[in-house]
Coordinates of C-alpha atoms in Angstrom, one line a residue:
X1 CA 28.0 54.9 -20.6
X2 CA 28.0 54.7 -16.8
X3 CA 29.7 51.9 -15.0
X4 CA 26.4 50.7 -13.5
X5 CA 24.8 50.5 -17.0
X6 CA 27.8 48.5 -18.3
X7 CA 27.5 46.1 -15.4
X8 CA 23.8 45.7 -16.2
X9 CA 24.4 44.9 -19.8
X10 CA 27.1 42.5 -18.9
X11 CA 24.8 40.7 -16.4
X12 CA 22.1 40.5 -19.1
X13 CA 24.5 39.1 -21.7
X14 CA 25.8 36.5 -19.2
X15 CA 22.3 35.4 -18.4
X16 CA 21.4 35.1 -22.1
X17 CA 24.3 33.0 -23.0
X18 CA 23.8 30.8 -19.9
X19 CA 20.2 30.2 -21.0
X20 CA 21.3 29.0 -24.5
X21 CA 21.4 25.2 -24.9
X22 CA 24.8 23.5 -25.2
X23 CA 25.7 22.8 -28.8
X24 CA 25.5 19.1 -29.6
X25 CA 28.9 17.5 -30.3
X26 CA 29.8 15.4 -33.3
X27 CA 31.6 12.2 -32.5
X28 CA 32.9 9.4 -34.7
X29 CA 34.4 6.0 -34.2
X30 CA 36.2 4.5 -37.2
X31 CA 37.7 1.0 -37.2
X32 CA 39.7 -0.7 -40.0
X33 CA 40.7 -4.3 -39.6
X34 CA 43.2 -5.7 -42.3
X35 CA 45.7 -7.9 -40.5
X36 CA 43.6 -11.0 -39.5
X37 CA 45.7 -13.8 -38.0
X38 CA 43.6 -16.9 -38.9
X39 CA 41.3 -15.8 -41.7
X40 CA 42.2 -14.1 -45.0
X41 CA 43.8 -10.7 -44.6
X42 CA 42.3 -7.6 -46.3
X43 CA 44.1 -5.0 -48.4
X44 CA 41.8 -1.9 -48.2
X45 CA 39.9 -1.9 -44.9
X46 CA 42.7 0.2 -43.2
X47 CA 42.7 2.6 -46.2
X48 CA 39.0 2.9 -46.0
X49 CA 39.1 3.7 -42.3
X50 CA 41.8 6.3 -42.7
X51 CA 40.0 8.0 -45.6
X52 CA 36.6 8.0 -43.8
X53 CA 38.2 9.4 -40.7
X54 CA 39.8 12.3 -42.6
X55 CA 36.5 13.2 -44.2
X56 CA 34.6 13.0 -40.9
X57 CA 37.2 15.2 -39.3
X58 CA 36.7 17.8 -42.1
X59 CA 32.9 17.7 -41.4
X60 CA 33.5 18.7 -37.7
X61 CA 33.6 15.3 -36.0
X62 CA 35.9 14.4 -33.2
X63 CA 37.3 11.2 -34.7
X64 CA 38.7 8.1 -32.9
X65 CA 40.6 6.1 -35.5
X66 CA 41.5 2.5 -34.7
X67 CA 43.4 -0.1 -36.8
X68 CA 43.6 -3.8 -36.5
X69 CA 41.7 -4.4 -33.2
X70 CA 41.5 -7.8 -31.5
X71 CA 38.4 -8.8 -29.6
X72 CA 39.4 -7.3 -26.3
X73 CA 40.4 -4.0 -27.9
X74 CA 37.1 -3.8 -29.9
X75 CA 35.1 -4.3 -26.7
X76 CA 37.1 -1.7 -24.8
X77 CA 37.0 0.8 -27.8
X78 CA 33.3 0.6 -28.1
X79 CA 32.8 0.9 -24.4
X80 CA 35.0 4.0 -24.2
X81 CA 33.5 5.6 -27.2
X82 CA 29.8 5.1 -26.2
X83 CA 30.6 6.2 -22.6
X84 CA 31.6 9.6 -24.0
X85 CA 28.4 10.2 -25.9
X86 CA 26.1 12.9 -24.5
X87 CA 22.4 13.1 -25.1
X88 CA 21.8 15.1 -28.3
X89 CA 25.1 14.3 -30.0
X90 CA 25.4 13.4 -33.6
X91 CA 27.3 10.1 -33.9
X92 CA 28.9 8.1 -36.8
X93 CA 30.4 4.7 -36.5
X94 CA 32.3 3.2 -39.5
X95 CA 33.7 -0.4 -39.6
X96 CA 35.7 -1.9 -42.4
X97 CA 36.8 -5.5 -42.2
X98 CA 35.4 -9.0 -42.1
X99 CA 31.8 -9.7 -41.0
X100 CA 29.7 -12.8 -40.8
X101 CA 26.0 -13.5 -40.3
X102 CA 25.1 -16.1 -37.6
X103 CA 21.3 -16.9 -37.4
X104 CA 19.7 -13.5 -37.1
X105 CA 22.8 -11.6 -35.8
X106 CA 25.5 -9.8 -37.7
X107 CA 29.0 -10.0 -36.2
X108 CA 32.0 -7.7 -36.8
X109 CA 35.2 -9.9 -36.7
X110 CA 38.2 -8.8 -34.6
X111 CA 41.7 -9.6 -36.0
X112 CA 42.2 -12.5 -33.6
X113 CA 39.1 -14.4 -34.6
X114 CA 39.7 -18.2 -34.6
X115 CA 36.2 -19.6 -34.6
X116 CA 35.4 -23.0 -35.9
X117 CA 31.8 -23.0 -34.9
X118 CA 28.9 -20.6 -34.8
X119 CA 28.9 -20.6 -31.0
X120 CA 32.5 -19.5 -31.0
X121 CA 31.8 -16.6 -33.3
X122 CA 29.1 -15.5 -30.9
X123 CA 31.6 -15.6 -28.1
X124 CA 34.6 -14.0 -29.8
X125 CA 33.2 -11.5 -32.3
X126 CA 31.4 -8.2 -31.7
X127 CA 27.7 -8.3 -32.5
X128 CA 26.3 -5.4 -34.4
X129 CA 23.1 -5.3 -32.3
X130 CA 25.3 -4.8 -29.2
X131 CA 26.7 -1.7 -30.8
X132 CA 23.4 -0.2 -31.9
X133 CA 21.9 -0.9 -28.4
X134 CA 24.8 0.9 -26.7
X135 CA 24.3 3.9 -29.1
X136 CA 20.6 3.8 -28.2
X137 CA 21.4 3.8 -24.5
X138 CA 23.6 6.9 -25.0
X139 CA 20.6 8.8 -26.4
X140 CA 22.4 10.4 -29.3
X141 CA 20.2 12.6 -31.4
X142 CA 21.3 10.8 -34.6
X143 CA 23.5 7.8 -35.1
X144 CA 24.8 6.5 -38.5
X145 CA 26.4 3.1 -38.5
X146 CA 28.3 2.1 -41.7
X147 CA 29.5 -1.5 -42.2
X148 CA 31.8 -2.2 -45.1
X149 CA 32.1 -5.9 -44.3
X150 CA 29.9 -7.7 -46.7
X151 CA 32.6 -9.7 -48.4
X152 CA 32.7 -13.5 -48.8
X153 CA 32.4 -15.3 -45.6
X154 CA 36.0 -15.5 -44.3
X155 CA 35.3 -18.5 -42.0
X156 CA 34.9 -20.8 -45.0
X157 CA 38.6 -20.4 -46.0
X158 CA 39.6 -23.5 -44.1
X159 CA 36.5 -25.6 -45.0
X160 CA 34.5 -24.2 -42.1
X161 CA 30.7 -24.1 -42.3
X162 CA 30.0 -21.1 -40.2
X163 CA 27.4 -18.5 -40.9
X164 CA 25.9 -17.4 -44.2
X165 CA 28.0 -17.9 -47.4
X166 CA 28.3 -14.2 -48.0
X167 CA 26.8 -10.9 -47.0
X168 CA 24.9 -9.8 -43.9
X169 CA 21.1 -10.1 -43.3
X170 CA 18.8 -7.2 -42.7
X171 CA 19.0 -5.3 -39.4
X172 CA 16.4 -3.4 -37.4
X173 CA 18.1 -0.3 -35.9
X174 CA 16.7 1.3 -32.8
X175 CA 14.8 4.6 -33.1
X176 CA 17.1 7.5 -34.1
X177 CA 19.6 5.3 -36.0
X178 CA 20.5 4.5 -39.5
X179 CA 22.5 1.5 -40.6
X180 CA 24.2 1.2 -44.0
X181 CA 25.8 -2.0 -45.4
X182 CA 28.1 -1.9 -48.3
X183 CA 26.0 -4.6 -50.0
X184 CA 22.5 -6.0 -49.7
X185 CA 21.5 -9.4 -48.3
X186 CA 23.3 -12.3 -50.1
X187 CA 25.6 -9.9 -52.0
X188 CA 29.4 -9.6 -52.0
X189 CA 31.0 -6.2 -51.5
X190 CA 33.8 -5.5 -54.0
X191 CA 37.2 -4.2 -52.8
X192 CA 38.1 -3.4 -56.4
X193 CA 36.5 -3.6 -59.8
X194 CA 39.4 -5.5 -61.6
X195 CA 43.0 -6.3 -61.3
X196 CA 43.7 -2.9 -62.9
X197 CA 41.7 -1.0 -60.4
X198 CA 44.4 1.0 -58.5
X199 CA 41.9 3.0 -56.2
X200 CA 43.1 2.6 -52.6
X201 CA 39.6 2.3 -51.3
X202 CA 36.8 -0.2 -51.7
X203 CA 34.0 0.4 -54.2
X204 CA 31.5 1.4 -51.4
X205 CA 33.8 3.7 -49.4
X206 CA 35.2 5.5 -52.5
X207 CA 31.7 6.4 -53.7
X208 CA 30.6 7.5 -50.2
X209 CA 33.4 9.8 -49.4
X210 CA 33.2 11.3 -52.9
X211 CA 29.6 12.5 -52.2
X212 CA 29.7 13.3 -48.5
X213 CA 31.5 16.6 -49.1
X214 CA 28.7 18.4 -50.8
X215 CA 26.7 20.8 -48.6
X216 CA 23.0 20.7 -48.2
X217 CA 22.6 16.9 -49.0
X218 CA 20.4 15.0 -46.6
X219 CA 21.9 11.7 -45.5
X220 CA 19.0 9.7 -47.0
X221 CA 19.5 11.4 -50.4
X222 CA 23.3 10.8 -50.1
X223 CA 22.9 7.1 -49.3
X224 CA 20.6 6.7 -52.3
X225 CA 23.1 8.3 -54.6
X226 CA 25.8 6.0 -53.3
X227 CA 23.4 3.0 -53.8
X228 CA 22.9 4.0 -57.5
X229 CA 26.6 4.7 -58.1
X230 CA 27.8 1.5 -56.5
X231 CA 25.3 -0.6 -58.3
X232 CA 26.2 1.0 -61.6
X233 CA 29.9 0.5 -61.1
X234 CA 29.5 -3.1 -60.0
X235 CA 27.4 -3.7 -63.1
X236 CA 30.3 -2.7 -65.4
X237 CA 32.0 -6.0 -64.3
X238 CA 28.8 -8.0 -64.2
X239 CA 28.6 -8.0 -60.5
X240 CA 25.6 -7.4 -58.3
X241 CA 26.1 -5.0 -55.4
X242 CA 23.8 -2.4 -54.0
X243 CA 24.4 -0.9 -50.6
X244 CA 21.6 -1.6 -48.1
X245 CA 19.9 1.1 -46.0
X246 CA 18.0 0.4 -42.8
X247 CA 16.6 3.7 -41.5
X248 CA 14.9 4.6 -38.2
X249 CA 16.4 8.1 -37.9
X250 CA 14.4 11.1 -37.1
X251 CA 14.7 14.6 -38.6
X252 CA 17.4 15.6 -41.1
X253 CA 21.1 15.1 -40.9
X254 CA 23.8 16.7 -43.1
X255 CA 27.5 16.2 -43.1
X256 CA 27.6 19.8 -44.2
X257 CA 24.6 22.0 -43.6
X258 CA 22.1 23.2 -46.2
X259 CA 23.5 26.7 -46.1
X260 CA 27.1 27.6 -46.7
X261 CA 29.2 30.8 -46.4
X262 CA 31.2 31.7 -49.6
X263 CA 34.7 32.9 -48.9
X264 CA 37.7 33.9 -51.0
X265 CA 39.8 31.0 -52.0
X266 CA 42.8 30.5 -49.6
X267 CA 45.8 28.2 -49.6
X268 CA 44.7 24.9 -48.0
X269 CA 45.5 24.6 -44.4
X270 CA 47.9 21.8 -43.2
X271 CA 45.6 19.0 -42.1
X272 CA 45.7 18.0 -38.5
X273 CA 47.2 14.5 -38.0
X274 CA 44.9 11.6 -37.5
X275 CA 47.0 9.5 -35.1
X276 CA 45.8 5.8 -35.1
X277 CA 45.1 4.3 -31.7
X278 CA 47.6 1.5 -32.1
X279 CA 51.1 1.9 -30.8
X280 CA 53.9 2.7 -33.3
X281 CA 54.8 -0.2 -35.6
X282 CA 51.3 -1.6 -35.5
X283 CA 49.8 0.4 -38.4
X284 CA 50.3 -0.6 -42.0
X285 CA 49.1 0.7 -45.4
X286 CA 49.2 4.4 -44.6
X287 CA 50.1 7.1 -47.1
X288 CA 53.5 8.8 -47.1
X289 CA 52.1 11.8 -45.0
X290 CA 50.5 9.3 -42.6
X291 CA 53.8 7.5 -42.2
X292 CA 55.7 10.7 -41.6
X293 CA 53.2 11.6 -38.9
X294 CA 53.5 8.1 -37.5
X295 CA 57.3 8.5 -37.3
X296 CA 56.9 11.7 -35.4
X297 CA 54.5 9.9 -33.0
X298 CA 57.0 7.1 -32.6
X299 CA 59.7 9.5 -31.6
X300 CA 57.5 11.2 -29.1
X301 CA 56.5 7.9 -27.6
X302 CA 60.1 6.7 -27.4
X303 CA 61.2 9.9 -25.8
X304 CA 58.4 9.7 -23.2
X305 CA 59.2 6.1 -22.5
X306 CA 62.9 6.9 -21.9
X307 CA 62.1 9.8 -19.6
X308 CA 59.6 7.8 -17.5
X309 CA 62.0 4.8 -17.3
X310 CA 64.8 7.1 -16.1
X311 CA 62.6 8.7 -13.5
X312 CA 61.4 5.2 -12.4
X313 CA 64.9 3.9 -12.0
X314 CA 65.9 6.9 -10.0
X315 CA 63.0 6.6 -7.7
X316 CA 63.7 2.8 -7.2
X317 CA 67.2 3.5 -6.1
X318 CA 66.1 5.9 -3.4
X319 CA 67.3 4.6 -0.1
X320 CA 65.2 6.6 2.3
X321 CA 62.9 5.2 5.0
X322 CA 59.4 3.8 4.1
X323 CA 57.7 7.1 4.7
X324 CA 60.1 8.9 2.3
X325 CA 59.8 6.1 -0.2
X326 CA 56.0 6.5 -0.3
X327 CA 56.5 10.2 -1.0
X328 CA 59.1 9.5 -3.7
X329 CA 56.7 7.1 -5.5
X330 CA 53.8 9.6 -5.1
X331 CA 56.0 12.2 -6.8
X332 CA 56.8 9.8 -9.7
X333 CA 53.1 8.9 -10.2
X334 CA 52.1 12.6 -10.1
X335 CA 54.7 13.4 -12.8
X336 CA 53.4 10.4 -14.8
X337 CA 49.8 11.8 -14.7
X338 CA 50.9 15.2 -15.7
X339 CA 53.5 14.3 -18.4
X340 CA 51.8 11.3 -19.9
X341 CA 50.9 12.0 -23.5
X342 CA 47.3 11.1 -24.4
X343 CA 46.9 7.4 -25.4
X344 CA 50.7 6.8 -24.8
X345 CA 50.9 4.9 -21.6
X346 CA 52.9 1.9 -20.4
X347 CA 50.6 0.3 -17.8
X348 CA 53.2 -2.1 -16.6
X349 CA 55.7 0.5 -15.4
X350 CA 52.9 2.5 -13.7
X351 CA 51.5 -0.6 -12.1
X352 CA 55.0 -1.5 -10.8
X353 CA 55.3 2.0 -9.3
X354 CA 51.9 1.7 -7.5
X355 CA 52.9 -1.8 -6.2
X356 CA 56.2 -0.5 -4.8
X357 CA 54.5 2.5 -3.1
X358 CA 51.9 0.2 -1.6
X359 CA 54.6 -2.1 -0.2
X360 CA 56.3 0.9 1.3
X361 CA 53.0 1.9 2.9
X362 CA 52.6 -1.6 4.3
X363 CA 56.0 -1.4 5.8
X364 CA 55.0 1.8 7.7
X365 CA 52.1 0.0 9.4
X366 CA 52.8 -1.9 12.7
X367 CA 53.1 -5.6 12.3
X368 CA 50.2 -7.5 13.9
X369 CA 50.5 -11.0 15.2
X370 CA 48.9 -13.5 12.8
X371 CA 45.4 -14.6 14.0
X372 CA 45.1 -18.1 15.4
X373 CA 43.5 -20.5 13.0
X374 CA 41.2 -23.0 14.6
X375 CA 41.8 -26.5 13.4
X376 CA 39.1 -28.2 11.4
X377 CA 36.9 -30.2 13.7
X378 CA 36.4 -33.1 11.3
X379 CA 38.5 -34.6 8.5
X380 CA 35.3 -34.9 6.5
X381 CA 33.6 -31.5 6.3
X382 CA 29.8 -31.3 6.5
X383 CA 27.9 -30.1 3.4
X384 CA 27.8 -26.3 3.2
X385 CA 30.5 -25.9 5.8
X386 CA 32.9 -23.0 5.2
X387 CA 36.5 -24.0 5.8
X388 CA 39.7 -22.0 5.9
X389 CA 43.0 -23.9 6.2
X390 CA 45.1 -20.9 7.1
X391 CA 44.7 -17.1 7.8
X392 CA 45.4 -16.2 4.2
X393 CA 43.8 -19.2 2.5
X394 CA 40.7 -19.0 0.4
X395 CA 37.4 -19.8 2.1
X396 CA 36.2 -23.2 0.9
X397 CA 32.6 -24.5 0.8
X398 CA 31.8 -28.2 1.0
X399 CA 29.9 -29.1 -2.2
X400 CA 27.6 -32.1 -1.9
X401 CA 27.8 -35.1 -4.3
X402 CA 25.2 -35.2 -6.9
X403 CA 24.2 -35.9 -10.5
X404 CA 23.3 -33.3 -13.2
X405 CA 22.8 -32.9 -16.9
X406 CA 25.9 -31.2 -18.3
X407 CA 25.7 -29.1 -21.5
X408 CA 23.3 -26.8 -23.4
X409 CA 22.3 -25.8 -26.9
X410 CA 25.5 -24.8 -28.6
X411 CA 27.7 -27.2 -30.6
X412 CA 30.6 -27.2 -28.2
X413 CA 28.2 -27.8 -25.3
X414 CA 26.8 -31.0 -26.7
X415 CA 25.8 -33.8 -26.4
X416 CA 24.1 -33.2 -23.1
X417 CA 25.0 -35.9 -20.8
X418 CA 24.6 -37.0 -17.2
X419 CA 27.5 -36.6 -14.8
X420 CA 27.9 -38.0 -11.3
X421 CA 30.0 -35.6 -9.2
X422 CA 31.6 -36.7 -5.9
X423 CA 31.6 -34.3 -3.0
X424 CA 34.5 -31.8 -3.0
X425 CA 35.5 -28.4 -1.7
X426 CA 35.3 -25.3 -3.9
X427 CA 36.4 -21.7 -3.3
X428 CA 33.6 -19.6 -1.9
X429 CA 34.9 -16.8 -4.1
X430 CA 37.4 -16.4 -6.9
X431 CA 41.0 -16.3 -5.6
X432 CA 41.6 -12.7 -4.6
X433 CA 44.6 -10.5 -5.1
X434 CA 45.4 -10.6 -1.4
X435 CA 45.2 -14.4 -1.3
X436 CA 47.4 -14.8 -4.3
X437 CA 49.9 -12.3 -2.9
X438 CA 50.0 -14.2 0.4
X439 CA 50.9 -17.4 -1.3
X440 CA 53.0 -16.3 -4.3
X441 CA 54.6 -13.2 -2.9
X442 CA 53.5 -10.9 -5.8
X443 CA 50.3 -9.6 -7.4
X444 CA 50.2 -9.8 -11.2
X445 CA 46.7 -8.2 -11.5
X446 CA 46.1 -5.4 -14.0
X447 CA 43.4 -3.9 -11.8
X448 CA 45.5 -3.5 -8.7
X449 CA 43.7 -0.3 -7.8
X450 CA 40.5 -2.4 -7.3
X451 CA 42.1 -3.7 -4.1
X452 CA 43.2 -7.0 -2.4
X453 CA 39.6 -8.2 -2.1
X454 CA 39.2 -8.1 -5.9
X455 CA 39.8 -11.3 -8.0
X456 CA 43.4 -11.8 -9.0
X457 CA 43.6 -11.7 -12.8
X458 CA 46.2 -11.6 -15.5
X459 CA 47.1 -15.1 -14.5
X460 CA 47.6 -18.1 -16.9
X461 CA 46.6 -21.7 -16.4
X462 CA 50.2 -22.5 -15.7
X463 CA 50.2 -19.8 -13.0
X464 CA 47.1 -21.3 -11.5
X465 CA 48.8 -24.7 -11.3
X466 CA 51.7 -23.1 -9.5
X467 CA 49.4 -21.4 -7.0
X468 CA 47.6 -24.7 -6.3
X469 CA 51.0 -26.5 -5.6
X470 CA 52.2 -23.8 -3.3
X471 CA 49.0 -23.6 -1.4
X472 CA 49.0 -27.4 -1.0
X473 CA 52.6 -27.2 0.4
X474 CA 51.6 -24.4 2.7
X475 CA 48.6 -26.2 4.2
X476 CA 49.3 -29.9 3.7
X477 CA 46.0 -30.3 1.9
X478 CA 45.4 -31.2 -1.8
X479 CA 44.5 -28.0 -3.7
X480 CA 43.8 -28.1 -7.4
X481 CA 41.8 -26.5 -10.2
X482 CA 38.2 -27.9 -10.4
X483 CA 37.3 -30.1 -13.4
X484 CA 35.0 -28.6 -16.0
X485 CA 32.2 -30.9 -14.8
X486 CA 32.7 -29.9 -11.1
X487 CA 32.7 -26.3 -12.1
X488 CA 29.4 -26.5 -14.1
X489 CA 27.8 -28.6 -11.4
X490 CA 28.7 -26.0 -8.7
X491 CA 27.7 -23.1 -10.9
X492 CA 24.2 -24.5 -11.6
X493 CA 23.7 -25.4 -8.0
X494 CA 20.7 -27.5 -8.9
X495 CA 19.4 -25.1 -11.6
X496 CA 18.8 -26.3 -15.2
X497 CA 18.4 -22.7 -16.5
X498 CA 20.9 -20.6 -18.4
X499 CA 22.2 -19.1 -15.1
X500 CA 22.2 -20.4 -11.5
X501 CA 19.0 -18.5 -10.8
X502 CA 17.2 -19.5 -14.0
X503 CA 16.5 -18.0 -17.4
X504 CA 15.5 -14.4 -16.5
X505 CA 18.3 -12.3 -17.9
X506 CA 17.1 -9.2 -16.0
X507 CA 18.1 -10.9 -12.7
X508 CA 21.7 -11.2 -13.8
X509 CA 22.7 -7.8 -12.5
X510 CA 22.0 -9.0 -9.0
X511 CA 24.5 -11.9 -9.3
X512 CA 27.2 -10.8 -11.6
X513 CA 29.6 -8.1 -12.8
X514 CA 29.6 -8.0 -16.6
X515 CA 29.6 -5.5 -19.5
X516 CA 26.4 -3.7 -18.5
X517 CA 27.4 -2.9 -14.9
X518 CA 31.2 -3.4 -14.4
X519 CA 32.3 0.0 -15.8
X520 CA 35.1 -2.0 -17.6
X521 CA 36.8 -3.3 -14.5
X522 CA 36.7 -6.1 -11.9
X523 CA 35.0 -5.6 -8.5
X524 CA 35.6 -6.9 -5.0
X525 CA 34.3 -10.5 -4.6
X526 CA 31.1 -11.4 -2.8
X527 CA 29.3 -8.2 -3.4
X528 CA 26.6 -9.9 -5.5
X529 CA 24.2 -12.6 -4.5
X530 CA 25.5 -16.1 -4.1
X531 CA 24.0 -19.1 -5.8
X532 CA 22.2 -21.9 -3.9
X533 CA 25.6 -23.5 -2.9
X534 CA 26.7 -20.3 -1.3
X535 CA 29.3 -19.5 -4.1
X536 CA 29.8 -15.9 -5.3
X537 CA 30.7 -14.6 -8.7
X538 CA 30.3 -17.9 -10.5
X539 CA 29.0 -15.6 -13.3
X540 CA 31.2 -12.7 -14.4
X541 CA 34.0 -10.7 -12.7
X542 CA 36.8 -12.9 -14.1
X543 CA 37.0 -16.0 -16.3
X544 CA 38.1 -19.0 -14.2
X545 CA 40.6 -21.6 -15.4
X546 CA 39.6 -25.2 -14.9
X547 CA 41.8 -28.3 -15.2
X548 CA 40.5 -29.8 -18.5
X549 CA 42.1 -29.9 -22.0
X550 CA 39.9 -28.2 -24.6
X551 CA 37.6 -30.6 -26.6
X552 CA 35.4 -29.2 -29.3
X553 CA 32.4 -31.1 -27.8
X554 CA 31.5 -33.6 -25.1
X555 CA 31.5 -36.7 -27.3
X556 CA 33.4 -39.2 -25.1
X557 CA 33.5 -37.0 -22.1
X558 CA 33.9 -38.7 -18.6
X559 CA 30.7 -39.1 -16.6
X560 CA 32.3 -39.3 -13.1
X561 CA 33.1 -35.6 -12.7
X562 CA 36.8 -36.0 -13.3
X563 CA 38.9 -33.6 -15.5
X564 CA 39.1 -34.6 -19.1
X565 CA 42.8 -34.3 -19.9
X566 CA 43.3 -37.0 -22.5
X567 CA 43.0 -36.2 -26.2
X568 CA 41.5 -33.0 -27.5
X569 CA 43.6 -29.9 -28.2
X570 CA 46.5 -30.3 -25.8
X571 CA 47.5 -26.6 -26.6
X572 CA 44.4 -25.2 -25.1
X573 CA 42.8 -25.3 -21.6
X574 CA 39.2 -24.4 -20.6
X575 CA 37.9 -21.3 -18.9
X576 CA 34.4 -20.9 -17.4
X577 CA 32.1 -18.2 -16.1
X578 CA 32.7 -15.1 -18.2
X579 CA 34.1 -11.8 -17.0
X580 CA 33.5 -8.1 -16.5
X581 CA 34.1 -7.6 -20.3
X582 CA 31.4 -10.1 -21.5
X583 CA 27.8 -10.1 -22.4
X584 CA 25.1 -12.1 -20.5
X585 CA 25.3 -15.1 -23.0
X586 CA 29.0 -15.6 -22.1
X587 CA 28.1 -15.9 -18.4
X588 CA 25.8 -18.9 -18.8
X589 CA 26.5 -21.9 -16.6
X590 CA 27.2 -24.1 -19.7
X591 CA 29.3 -21.6 -21.6
X592 CA 32.8 -22.7 -22.5
X593 CA 36.0 -20.8 -23.6
X594 CA 39.5 -21.9 -24.2
X595 CA 43.0 -20.5 -24.5
X596 CA 46.7 -21.5 -24.4
X597 CA 47.9 -22.5 -20.9
X598 CA 50.4 -19.6 -20.9
X599 CA 47.9 -17.0 -21.8
X600 CA 47.3 -14.1 -19.4
X601 CA 44.9 -11.2 -19.6
X602 CA 43.1 -8.8 -17.2
X603 CA 40.0 -11.1 -17.3
X604 CA 41.7 -14.5 -16.7
X605 CA 41.5 -15.6 -13.0
X606 CA 40.7 -18.8 -11.1
X607 CA 38.7 -20.4 -8.4
X608 CA 40.5 -23.1 -6.4
X609 CA 39.2 -26.6 -5.4
X610 CA 40.2 -29.0 -2.7
X611 CA 39.8 -32.7 -2.6
X612 CA 37.9 -33.9 0.5

């Protein structure tokens, strides 16, 4: 064979393989929530997740296994998983844990659920429809969603009347998807058949994994077999349970294809470890082999932490000039990126290194004289006037006095009532990282890479109070957090709709950063449209602390626009506006949320007010 002929064959082969379509990937997300903090804990959800993950891995799926996720972690996990789906992929999502039906929506409960009303469930639980919509947007060729969460309603444990008594109502999956519940509408899914039932898995999961290994069984046939098997088992203890199937899938799906290749028996290969997403010490209920693998992971994590901490301390002690310090921190961060084990990062240490490098960079720049700040012409600002009390101070807008109807349709937003709000000043934007740093001398934000024009976050209500005090001392003016009534009045800006622009949800993307467009992070302020008062980001980007104590509704609320600080739950303060992580409903002008005054997260920020 001549060299030219060999080259011709090679080029033809290369062209042929290049023309072949890329093989579709198989991806799976598996979540098991056992350790609930405020509702009854479960015994087998984690076991179910581990068992399902193992079987999916054997079927060729790239599996992401997660245990005991709180709300924030559930949102991030789903966002990360669906962002990695490519068109044509085959996808399986499995959730074991508590679920509840609210109106026509099914909600998967995170471990930190503390809802006392249906409106709170809608704000602090993950809606199943949101998951199926994200899978639809990812354009997977086939999606199977399995929900083993049809137990008794956990929110009735403390006398709460929230959602249906038991079970989940029917769901309408998008085209190309199949949804399977462990029980039908109004039924309770059994964890075990009796006190003597030692099986580590729930009745539904044990029957499903026992049948999914057989080759050549279509998913529809497999589910019907599971339905019959679960119904028969439940019948032995006079219980009614039949898994529900809602099917809009197209074509055929098999865990193992209809044809198989017979091979000589071999010794079983050592299974690859399924490392849970939680850090060591957060996973319970695993088998002995799982615990051994978890111990190995813990040692790897500890060794990496120690190595990075030693490198950090060494770099921090470097006494070179600012230019050499920048290079030293760049070397540390490069080593971090190269050496960091997957899913084993300590964001605080890395963020500190970035902050130190940035300070060194700032020290290299020439120091400019501070700009001259023109004095305010009048002690009483005109309506709509933009005021800045110092070079680094937030820009404030004069909000006119007025009356509005406060509240909306949810229980914690009622009764609707008229409020008369005096004129006041409110931040044109959320307080930025740069403004916070100028007043406080530090930047606590998680999203430092976003830049100094991004909202400061990871601040508590207590931190916000400290910021207001220091800003008042710096300027001689009276800065404070707005009252809840002032905030809603300013957010509405004359509108009676769900948002400042009305009720058309399709317009929200022009006004806000939220789950559909934020790419799971904050963004620089004032990039979206302002409301009618000239205020930016009143919807989304970061939750904003207000002055008020949390009250479960507006019964007895003040009508003069002042902060409601008497009575209520003195261990909670109110937040408004929603954040980059939330859905449109959480960004409504009337929507309310609450947390402890010392609570910080990467979506908690503030907008400052000033008394006229």
